[in-house]
Coordinates of C-alpha atoms in Angstrom, one line a residue:
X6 CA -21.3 54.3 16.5
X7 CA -21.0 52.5 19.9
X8 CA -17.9 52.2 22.0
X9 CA -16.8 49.0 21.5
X10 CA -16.0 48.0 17.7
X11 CA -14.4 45.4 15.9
X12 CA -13.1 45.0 12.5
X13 CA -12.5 41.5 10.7
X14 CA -10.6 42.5 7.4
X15 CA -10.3 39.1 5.1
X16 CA -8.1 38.4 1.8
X17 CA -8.4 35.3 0.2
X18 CA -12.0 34.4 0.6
X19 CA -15.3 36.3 -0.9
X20 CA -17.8 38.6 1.1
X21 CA -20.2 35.4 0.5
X22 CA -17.8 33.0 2.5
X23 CA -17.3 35.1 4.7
X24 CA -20.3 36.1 5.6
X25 CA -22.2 32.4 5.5
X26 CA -18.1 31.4 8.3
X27 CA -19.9 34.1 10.5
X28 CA -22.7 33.2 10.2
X29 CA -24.8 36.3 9.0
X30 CA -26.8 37.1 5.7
X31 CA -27.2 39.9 3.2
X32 CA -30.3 42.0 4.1
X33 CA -29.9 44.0 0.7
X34 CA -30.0 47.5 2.5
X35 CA -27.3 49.9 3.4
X36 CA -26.1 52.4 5.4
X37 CA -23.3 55.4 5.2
X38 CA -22.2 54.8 8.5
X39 CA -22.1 51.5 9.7
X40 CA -23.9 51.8 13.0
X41 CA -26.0 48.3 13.0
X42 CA -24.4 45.4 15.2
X43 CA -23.1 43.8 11.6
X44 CA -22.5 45.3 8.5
X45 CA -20.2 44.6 5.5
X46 CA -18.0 45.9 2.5
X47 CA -16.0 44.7 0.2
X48 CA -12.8 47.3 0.8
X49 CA -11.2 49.1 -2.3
X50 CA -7.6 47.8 -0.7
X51 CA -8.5 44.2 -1.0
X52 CA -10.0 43.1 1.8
X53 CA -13.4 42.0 2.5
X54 CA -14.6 43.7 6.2
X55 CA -17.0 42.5 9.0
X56 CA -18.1 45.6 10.6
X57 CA -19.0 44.6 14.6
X58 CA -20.9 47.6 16.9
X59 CA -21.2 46.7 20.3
X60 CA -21.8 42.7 18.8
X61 CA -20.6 39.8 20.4
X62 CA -16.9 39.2 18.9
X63 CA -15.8 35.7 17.6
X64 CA -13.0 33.8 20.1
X65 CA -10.1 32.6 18.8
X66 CA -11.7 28.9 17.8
X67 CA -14.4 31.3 15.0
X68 CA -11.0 33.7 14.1
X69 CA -9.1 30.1 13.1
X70 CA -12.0 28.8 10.9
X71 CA -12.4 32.3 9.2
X72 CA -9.0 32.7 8.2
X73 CA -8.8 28.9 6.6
X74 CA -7.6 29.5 2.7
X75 CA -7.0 32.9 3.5
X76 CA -5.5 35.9 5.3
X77 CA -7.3 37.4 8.3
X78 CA -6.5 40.7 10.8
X79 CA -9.0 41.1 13.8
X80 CA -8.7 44.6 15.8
X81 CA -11.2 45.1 18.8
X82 CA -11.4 48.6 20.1
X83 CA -13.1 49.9 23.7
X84 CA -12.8 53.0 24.2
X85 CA -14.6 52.9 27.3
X86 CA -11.5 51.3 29.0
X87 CA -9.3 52.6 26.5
X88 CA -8.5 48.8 25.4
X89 CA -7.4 48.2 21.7
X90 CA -6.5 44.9 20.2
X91 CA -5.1 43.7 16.9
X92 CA -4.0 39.7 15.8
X93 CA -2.8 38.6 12.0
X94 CA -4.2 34.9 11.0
X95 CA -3.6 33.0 8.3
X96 CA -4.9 29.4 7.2
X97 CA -6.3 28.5 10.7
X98 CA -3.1 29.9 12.5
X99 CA -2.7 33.1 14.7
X100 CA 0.8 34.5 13.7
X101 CA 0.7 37.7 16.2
X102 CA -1.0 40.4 18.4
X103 CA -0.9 43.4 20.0
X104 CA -2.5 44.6 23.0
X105 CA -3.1 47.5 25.0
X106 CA -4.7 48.0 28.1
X107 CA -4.7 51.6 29.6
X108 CA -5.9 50.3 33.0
X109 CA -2.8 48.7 32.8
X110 CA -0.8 51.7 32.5
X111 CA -0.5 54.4 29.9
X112 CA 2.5 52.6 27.7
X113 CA 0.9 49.0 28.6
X114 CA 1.6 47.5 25.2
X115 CA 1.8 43.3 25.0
X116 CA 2.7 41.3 21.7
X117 CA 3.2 37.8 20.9
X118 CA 4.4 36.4 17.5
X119 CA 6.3 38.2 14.9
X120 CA 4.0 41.5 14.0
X121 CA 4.3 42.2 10.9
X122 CA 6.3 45.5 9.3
X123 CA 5.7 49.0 9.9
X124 CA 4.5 47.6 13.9
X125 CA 8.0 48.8 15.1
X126 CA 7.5 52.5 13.7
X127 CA 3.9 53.0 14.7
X128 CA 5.1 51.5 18.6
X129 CA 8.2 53.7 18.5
X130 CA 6.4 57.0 17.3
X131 CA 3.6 56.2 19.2
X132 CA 5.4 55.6 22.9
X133 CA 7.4 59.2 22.5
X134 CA 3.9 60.6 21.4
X135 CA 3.1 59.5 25.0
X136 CA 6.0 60.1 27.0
X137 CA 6.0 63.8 25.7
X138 CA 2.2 64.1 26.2
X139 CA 1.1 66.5 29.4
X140 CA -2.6 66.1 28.8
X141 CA -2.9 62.4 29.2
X142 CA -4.4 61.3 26.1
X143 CA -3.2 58.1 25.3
X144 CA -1.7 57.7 22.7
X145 CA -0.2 53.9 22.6
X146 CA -4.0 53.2 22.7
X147 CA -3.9 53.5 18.6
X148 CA -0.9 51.2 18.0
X149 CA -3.0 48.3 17.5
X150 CA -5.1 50.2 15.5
X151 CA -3.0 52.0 13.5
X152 CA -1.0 48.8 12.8
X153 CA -4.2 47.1 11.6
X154 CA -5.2 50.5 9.1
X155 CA -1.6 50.3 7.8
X156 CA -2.0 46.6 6.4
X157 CA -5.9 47.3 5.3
X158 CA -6.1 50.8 4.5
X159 CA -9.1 50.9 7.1
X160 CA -9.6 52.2 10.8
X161 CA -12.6 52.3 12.6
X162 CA -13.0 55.7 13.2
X163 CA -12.5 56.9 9.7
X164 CA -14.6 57.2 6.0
X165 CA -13.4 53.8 4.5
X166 CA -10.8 54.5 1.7
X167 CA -12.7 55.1 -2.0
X168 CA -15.9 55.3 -0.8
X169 CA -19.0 55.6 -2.7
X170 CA -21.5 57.0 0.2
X171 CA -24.0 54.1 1.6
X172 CA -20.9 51.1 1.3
X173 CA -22.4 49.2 4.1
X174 CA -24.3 46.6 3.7
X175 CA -26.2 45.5 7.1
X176 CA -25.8 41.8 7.6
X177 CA -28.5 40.2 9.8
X178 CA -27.9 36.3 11.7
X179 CA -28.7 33.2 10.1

């Protein structure tokens, strides 16, 4: 697994259209652990997942023409610099995000839009996690990435919910 991930989670669209808006094909093998630069699955909550290691990650023109017709959540993850990202989309239109930056400082957390429910309780429980932290681990790091698992069911750094062993399909570039 490499230290900077990112997740595209989909509803609305199949893994085919997704796949041909990213531009990346079906290589027909798979993997337990998705450790290529692309791989994707077709999650048991719904959602149809872009799996990115260490792969460039789309800007926000790409994110807009992925979501058209249907629901999309991005979440970017360095752990390198301790940066995590997550934004909501829907029909060509970001409706939020949430960033941290611990370079920033340990409760650097920055949102725009209207996150959606639950964000309040993970920032809430995760900013007293920090403040009554000694060992400097930081905690607010995993709001956006907790917010995004708690819409999806998925998080990076975890066996994807229901899964059948070798889920991952490696995707290749057109």
């Amino acid at each position: 697994m490499g230290f900077r991930i990112a997740l595209i989670a989909v509803r609305g669209i199949d893994a085919d259209t997704l796949y041909e808006r990213y531009g990346v094909r079906r290589t027909g093998q798979h993997e337990e652990i998705a450790e290529s630069p692309v791989c994707g699955v077709t999650v048991s909550t719904g959602w149809e997942l872009l799996y990115l290691n260490d792969y460039p990650r789309p800007h926000s023109e790409a994110l807009a023409e992925l979501s058209a017709n249907s629901e999309l959540l991005f979440c970017d993850v360095n752990e390198t610099c301790m940066s995590s990202f997550a934004t909501g989309w829907e029909n060509g239109v970001e409706k939020w995000i949430v960033f941290h930056d611990a370079q920033q400082s340990p409760a650097h957390l920055v949102t725009d839009g209207e996150p959606p429910d639950g964000y309040d309780a993970i920032r809430d429980a995760k900013l007293r996690e920090q403040a009554d932290d000694d060992d400097d681990v930081d905690h607010v790091f995993d709001v956006p990435i907790d917010l995004f698992a708690s819409l999806t069911g998925i998080r990076y750094d975890m066996e994807l919910p229901n899964s059948a062993g070798k889920d991952y399909e490696i995707l290749e570039p057109v």
